Coordinates of C-alpha atoms in Angstrom, one line a residue:
X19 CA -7.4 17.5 17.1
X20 CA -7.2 13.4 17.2
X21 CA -4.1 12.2 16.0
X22 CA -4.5 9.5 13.8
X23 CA -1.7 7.2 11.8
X24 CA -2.9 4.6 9.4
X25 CA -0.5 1.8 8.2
X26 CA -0.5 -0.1 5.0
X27 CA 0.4 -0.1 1.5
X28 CA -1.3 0.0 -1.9
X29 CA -5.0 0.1 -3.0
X30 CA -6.3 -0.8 0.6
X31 CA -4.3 2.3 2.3
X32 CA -5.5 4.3 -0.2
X33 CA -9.5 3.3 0.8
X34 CA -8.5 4.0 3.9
X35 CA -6.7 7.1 3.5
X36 CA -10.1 8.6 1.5
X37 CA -11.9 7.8 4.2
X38 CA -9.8 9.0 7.2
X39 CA -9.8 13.0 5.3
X40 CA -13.3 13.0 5.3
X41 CA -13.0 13.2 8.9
X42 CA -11.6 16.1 11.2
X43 CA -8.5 14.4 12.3
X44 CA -4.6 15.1 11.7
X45 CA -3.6 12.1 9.9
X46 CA -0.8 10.5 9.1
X47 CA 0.2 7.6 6.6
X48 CA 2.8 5.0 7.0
X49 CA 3.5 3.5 4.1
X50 CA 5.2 0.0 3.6
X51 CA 8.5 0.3 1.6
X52 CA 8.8 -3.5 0.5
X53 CA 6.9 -3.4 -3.4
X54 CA 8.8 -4.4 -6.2
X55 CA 6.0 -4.7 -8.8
X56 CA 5.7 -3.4 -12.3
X57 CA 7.1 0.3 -12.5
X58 CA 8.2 0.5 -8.7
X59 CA 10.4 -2.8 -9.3
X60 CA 11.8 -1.9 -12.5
X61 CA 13.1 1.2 -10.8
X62 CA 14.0 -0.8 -7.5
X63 CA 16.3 -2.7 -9.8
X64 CA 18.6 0.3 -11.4
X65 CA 18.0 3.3 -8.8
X66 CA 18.8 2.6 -5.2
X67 CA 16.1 4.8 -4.1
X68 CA 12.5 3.8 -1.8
X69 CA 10.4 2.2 -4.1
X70 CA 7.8 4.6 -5.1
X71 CA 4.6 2.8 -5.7
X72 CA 3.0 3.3 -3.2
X73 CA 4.1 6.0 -1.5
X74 CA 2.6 7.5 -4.7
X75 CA -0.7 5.8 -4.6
X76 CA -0.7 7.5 -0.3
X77 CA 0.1 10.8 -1.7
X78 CA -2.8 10.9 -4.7
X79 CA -5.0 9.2 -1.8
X80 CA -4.9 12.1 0.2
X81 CA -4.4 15.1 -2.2
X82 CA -6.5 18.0 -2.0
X83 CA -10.0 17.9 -4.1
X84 CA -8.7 21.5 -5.4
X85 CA -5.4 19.8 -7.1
X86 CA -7.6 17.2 -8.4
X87 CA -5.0 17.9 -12.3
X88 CA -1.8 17.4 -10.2
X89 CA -3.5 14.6 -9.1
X90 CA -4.3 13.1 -12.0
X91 CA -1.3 13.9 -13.2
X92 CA 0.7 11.9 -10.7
X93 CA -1.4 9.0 -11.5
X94 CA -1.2 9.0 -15.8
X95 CA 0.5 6.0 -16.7
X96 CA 2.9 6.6 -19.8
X97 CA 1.6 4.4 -23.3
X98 CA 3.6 3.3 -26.4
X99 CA 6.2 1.2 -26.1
X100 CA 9.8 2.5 -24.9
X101 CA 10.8 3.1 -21.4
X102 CA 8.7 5.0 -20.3
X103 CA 5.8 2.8 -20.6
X104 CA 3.6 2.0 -18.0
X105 CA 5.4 4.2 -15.8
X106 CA 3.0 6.3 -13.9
X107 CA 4.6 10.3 -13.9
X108 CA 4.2 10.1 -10.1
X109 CA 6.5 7.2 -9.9
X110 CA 9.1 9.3 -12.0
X111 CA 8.7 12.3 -10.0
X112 CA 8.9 10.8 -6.9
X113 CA 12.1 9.1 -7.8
X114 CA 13.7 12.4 -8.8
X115 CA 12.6 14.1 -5.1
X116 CA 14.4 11.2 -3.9
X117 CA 17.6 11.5 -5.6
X118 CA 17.7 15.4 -5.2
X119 CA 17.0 15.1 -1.1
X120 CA 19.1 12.7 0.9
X121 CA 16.2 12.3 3.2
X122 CA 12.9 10.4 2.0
X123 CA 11.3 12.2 4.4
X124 CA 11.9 15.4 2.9
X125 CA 11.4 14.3 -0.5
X126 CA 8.1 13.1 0.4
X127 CA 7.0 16.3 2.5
X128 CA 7.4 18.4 -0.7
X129 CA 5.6 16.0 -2.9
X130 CA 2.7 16.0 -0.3
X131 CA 2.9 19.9 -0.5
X132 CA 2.8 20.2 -5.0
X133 CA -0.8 18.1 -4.2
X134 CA -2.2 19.6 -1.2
X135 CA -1.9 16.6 0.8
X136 CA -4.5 16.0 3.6
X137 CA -1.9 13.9 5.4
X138 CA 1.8 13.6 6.2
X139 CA 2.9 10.7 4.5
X140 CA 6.3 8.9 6.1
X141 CA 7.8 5.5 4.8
X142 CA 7.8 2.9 7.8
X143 CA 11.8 2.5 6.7
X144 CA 14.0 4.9 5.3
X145 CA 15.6 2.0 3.6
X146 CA 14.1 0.1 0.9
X147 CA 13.1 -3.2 2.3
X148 CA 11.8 -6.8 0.8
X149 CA 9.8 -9.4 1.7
X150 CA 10.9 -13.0 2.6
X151 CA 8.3 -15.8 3.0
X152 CA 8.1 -19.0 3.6
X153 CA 5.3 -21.4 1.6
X154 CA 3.6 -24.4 1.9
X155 CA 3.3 -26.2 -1.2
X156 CA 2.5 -29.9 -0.6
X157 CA 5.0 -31.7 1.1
X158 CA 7.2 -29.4 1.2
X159 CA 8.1 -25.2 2.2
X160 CA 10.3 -23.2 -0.1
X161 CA 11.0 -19.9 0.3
X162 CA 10.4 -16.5 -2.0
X163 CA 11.8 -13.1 -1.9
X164 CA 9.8 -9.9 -3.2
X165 CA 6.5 -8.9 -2.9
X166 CA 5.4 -9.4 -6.1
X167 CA 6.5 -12.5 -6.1
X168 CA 5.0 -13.7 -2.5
X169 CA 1.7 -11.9 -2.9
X170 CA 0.9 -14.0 -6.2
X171 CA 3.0 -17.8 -5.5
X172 CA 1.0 -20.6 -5.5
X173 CA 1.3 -22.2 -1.6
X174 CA 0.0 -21.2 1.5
X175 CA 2.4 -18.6 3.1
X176 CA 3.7 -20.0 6.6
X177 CA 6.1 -17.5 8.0
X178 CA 6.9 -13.7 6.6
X179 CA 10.2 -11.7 7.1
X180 CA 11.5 -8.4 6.6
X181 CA 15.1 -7.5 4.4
X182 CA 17.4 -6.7 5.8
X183 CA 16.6 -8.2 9.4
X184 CA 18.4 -5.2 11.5
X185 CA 16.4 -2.2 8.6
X186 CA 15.1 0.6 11.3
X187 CA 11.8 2.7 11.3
X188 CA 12.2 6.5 10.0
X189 CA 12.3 8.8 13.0
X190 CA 9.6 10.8 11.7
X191 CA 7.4 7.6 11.9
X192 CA 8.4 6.2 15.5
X193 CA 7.5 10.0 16.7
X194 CA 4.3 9.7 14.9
X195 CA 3.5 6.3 16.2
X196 CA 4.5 7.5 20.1
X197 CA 2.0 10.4 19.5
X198 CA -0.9 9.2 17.9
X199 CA -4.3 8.9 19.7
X200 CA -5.1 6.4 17.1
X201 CA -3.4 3.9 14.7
X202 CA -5.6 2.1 11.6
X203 CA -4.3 -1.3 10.3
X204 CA -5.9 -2.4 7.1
X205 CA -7.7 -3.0 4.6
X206 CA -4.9 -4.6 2.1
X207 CA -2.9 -7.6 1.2
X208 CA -2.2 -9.1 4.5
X209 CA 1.4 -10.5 4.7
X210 CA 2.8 -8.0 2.1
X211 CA 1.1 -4.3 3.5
X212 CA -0.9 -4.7 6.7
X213 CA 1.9 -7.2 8.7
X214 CA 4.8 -6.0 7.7
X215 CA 4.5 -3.0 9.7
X216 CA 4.7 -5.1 12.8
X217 CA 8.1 -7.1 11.3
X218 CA 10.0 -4.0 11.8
X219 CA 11.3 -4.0 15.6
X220 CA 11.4 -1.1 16.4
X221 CA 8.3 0.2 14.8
X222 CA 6.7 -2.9 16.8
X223 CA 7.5 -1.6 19.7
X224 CA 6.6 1.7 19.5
X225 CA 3.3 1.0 18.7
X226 CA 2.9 -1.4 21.2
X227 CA 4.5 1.4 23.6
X228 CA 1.8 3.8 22.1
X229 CA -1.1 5.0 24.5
X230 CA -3.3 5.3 20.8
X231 CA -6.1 3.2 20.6
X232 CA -6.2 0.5 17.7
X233 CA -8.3 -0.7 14.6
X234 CA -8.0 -3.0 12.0
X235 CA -9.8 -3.3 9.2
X236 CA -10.4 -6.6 7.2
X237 CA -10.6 -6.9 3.6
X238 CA -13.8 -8.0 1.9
X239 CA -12.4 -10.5 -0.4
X240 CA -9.7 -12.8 -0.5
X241 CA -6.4 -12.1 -2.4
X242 CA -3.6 -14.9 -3.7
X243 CA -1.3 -14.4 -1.0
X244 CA -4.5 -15.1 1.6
X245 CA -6.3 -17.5 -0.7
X246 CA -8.1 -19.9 1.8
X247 CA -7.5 -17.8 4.6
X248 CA -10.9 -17.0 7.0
X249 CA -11.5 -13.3 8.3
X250 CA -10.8 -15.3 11.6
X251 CA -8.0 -16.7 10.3
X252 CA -6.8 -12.8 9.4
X253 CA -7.1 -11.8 12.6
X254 CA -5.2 -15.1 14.7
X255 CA -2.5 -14.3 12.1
X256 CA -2.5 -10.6 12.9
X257 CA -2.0 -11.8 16.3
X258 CA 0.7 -14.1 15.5
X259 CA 2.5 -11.3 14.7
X260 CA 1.7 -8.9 17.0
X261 CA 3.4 -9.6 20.2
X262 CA 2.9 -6.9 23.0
X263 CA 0.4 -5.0 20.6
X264 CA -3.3 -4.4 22.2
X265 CA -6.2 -4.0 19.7
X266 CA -9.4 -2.4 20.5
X267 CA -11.5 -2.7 17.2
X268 CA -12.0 -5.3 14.3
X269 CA -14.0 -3.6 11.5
X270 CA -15.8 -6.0 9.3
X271 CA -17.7 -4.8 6.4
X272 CA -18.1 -8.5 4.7
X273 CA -21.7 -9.3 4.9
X274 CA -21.2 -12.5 5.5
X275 CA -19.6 -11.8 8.8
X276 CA -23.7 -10.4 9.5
X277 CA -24.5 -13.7 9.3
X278 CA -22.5 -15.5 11.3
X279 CA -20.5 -13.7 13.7
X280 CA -19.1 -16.2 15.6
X281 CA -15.3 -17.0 14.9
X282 CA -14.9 -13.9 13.9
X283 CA -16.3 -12.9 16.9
X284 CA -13.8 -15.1 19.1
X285 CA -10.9 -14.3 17.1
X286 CA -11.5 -10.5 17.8
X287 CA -11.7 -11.1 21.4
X288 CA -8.5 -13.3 21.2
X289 CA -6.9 -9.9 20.6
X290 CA -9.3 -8.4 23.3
X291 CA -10.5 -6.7 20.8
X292 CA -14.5 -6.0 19.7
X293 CA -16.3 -6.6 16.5
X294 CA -17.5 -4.3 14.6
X295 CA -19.2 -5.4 11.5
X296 CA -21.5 -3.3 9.2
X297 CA -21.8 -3.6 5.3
X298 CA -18.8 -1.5 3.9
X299 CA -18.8 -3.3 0.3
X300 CA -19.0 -0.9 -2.9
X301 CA -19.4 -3.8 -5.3
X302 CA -18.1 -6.8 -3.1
X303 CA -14.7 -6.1 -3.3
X304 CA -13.6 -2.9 -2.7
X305 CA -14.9 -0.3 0.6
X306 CA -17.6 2.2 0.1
X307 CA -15.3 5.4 1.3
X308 CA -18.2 7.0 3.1
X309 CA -19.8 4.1 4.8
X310 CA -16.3 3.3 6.1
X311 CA -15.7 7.1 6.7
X312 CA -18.9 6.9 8.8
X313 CA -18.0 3.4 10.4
X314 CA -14.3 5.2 11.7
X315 CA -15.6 8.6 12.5
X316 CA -18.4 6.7 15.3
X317 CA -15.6 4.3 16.9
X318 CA -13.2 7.6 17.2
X319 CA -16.1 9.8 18.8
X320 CA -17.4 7.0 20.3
X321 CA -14.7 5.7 22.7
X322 CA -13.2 9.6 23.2
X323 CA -11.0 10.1 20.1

């Protein structure tokens, strides 16, 4: 069976993730460990544990159609007003796996198994990590820490880091990287779940060791921490970070990329990569799962996958 790992974080994992298990591949999810946003971040900042977001948001992504209740369950966000609220019960289980099992990796494996998971889902560090960037604002460049924080500043982002600067990749993850046929990049926020997967060094270099075959898939609409930021200039900033890593594929589904092809065109093929465009929008914004599904499933049969 093809062997595929997807990398990324949040909402645009999760599109990709639903549309990778309509397919007949073994899949695997590596999941960026760097959020400290609303429920993830208030429990980053008492419980020294991987921040849980969306390791969470992986794990409902890939869960089996027949646990559709634990499912849901993981995702119910507590009301009222005391602490619990706005907690989603995932996040709270998923923090008591990880302080009962000293290894995240096991903790997660038996959270994928209460919902049926359809993929192994890893963390890309088995330490919590955050994110440093630098920002353009005017004259001058000042620099933020957290992802929250850098994916909605004000400020064209310049340069992004990982905390600390000597973390490591999980074991589990560099083995899954090393024997993958294929690894996914995208869609999501660009500097805070899609790069940060190449900031990691040894994680870099396994994937750029890796025989897989690789795709990237761009986002359909701009977010704050990309705001001005063309689908070519995506791509040459991929590349910026992506020393010694080969792509084969850049998946388009903006319609406007239909239209005008070329320096999206060029960009791709700065990373000697082809274009692949095709309408993939749901409502402008967010990726139709099965016309994705369908778009992945050709490239993988296509070139031998």
């Amino acid at each position: 069976m093809t062997r595929v790992v997807a990398f990324g974080g949040g909402r645009g994992l999760s599109a990709a993730l639903r549309a990778l298990t309509r397919l007949d591949v073994d899949l695997t999810a590596v999941v960026t460990v760097a959020d400290d946003g609303g429920s993830t971040g208030d429990i980053r900042a008492t419980r020294p544990v991987l921040p849980p977001g969306d390791l969470r948001k992986a794990l409902v992504a890939t869960a089996d159609p027949a646990k559709s209740e634990t499912a849901r369950l993981f995702s119910h966000r507590f009301g009222g007003e005391d602490f619990l609220t706005g907690h989603p019960v995932g996040n709270v289980v998923l923090t008591g796996l990880l302080e009962l099992h000293a290894d995240p990796v096991v903790a997660l494996d038996f959270a994928a198994r209460l919902l049926g998971s359809r993929a192994r889902v890893l963390p890309m560090s088995c330490t919590p990590l955050d994110i440093e960037a630098d920002l353009e604002e005017g004259p001058g460049t000042r620099t933020i820490v957290g992802q929250h924080d850098v994916a909605v500043a004000d400020g064209s982002v310049k340069d992004v880091r990982l905390l600390p600067a000597d973390a490591t990749a999980c074991p589990e993850t560099l083995e899954a990287v090393a024997e993958a046929d294929w690894h996914v990049f995208g869609p999501g926020s660009w500097y805070t779940s899609v790069i940060p997967h190449l900031l990691l060094p040894d994680l870099r270099e396994a994937i750029g060791a890796s025989k897989a075959r690789r795709i990237v898939v761009l986002n359909l609409s701009e977010e704050k921490e990309t705001d001005g930021l063309t689908l070519a200039g995506h791509v040459d900033t991929l590349r910026r970070y992506a020393e010694g890593v080969r792509f084969h594929y850049v998946v388009s589904g903006d319609t406007r990329t239909l239209a005008d092809p070329g320096s999206l065109n060029s960009a791709a093929q700065s990373l000697e990569a082809q274009l692949v465009a095709a309408d993939l929008a749901s409502d402008g914004v967010t990726h139709d799962v099965a016309a994705l599904a369908a778009v992945l499933g050709n490239l993988l049969v296509e070139d031998g996958g």
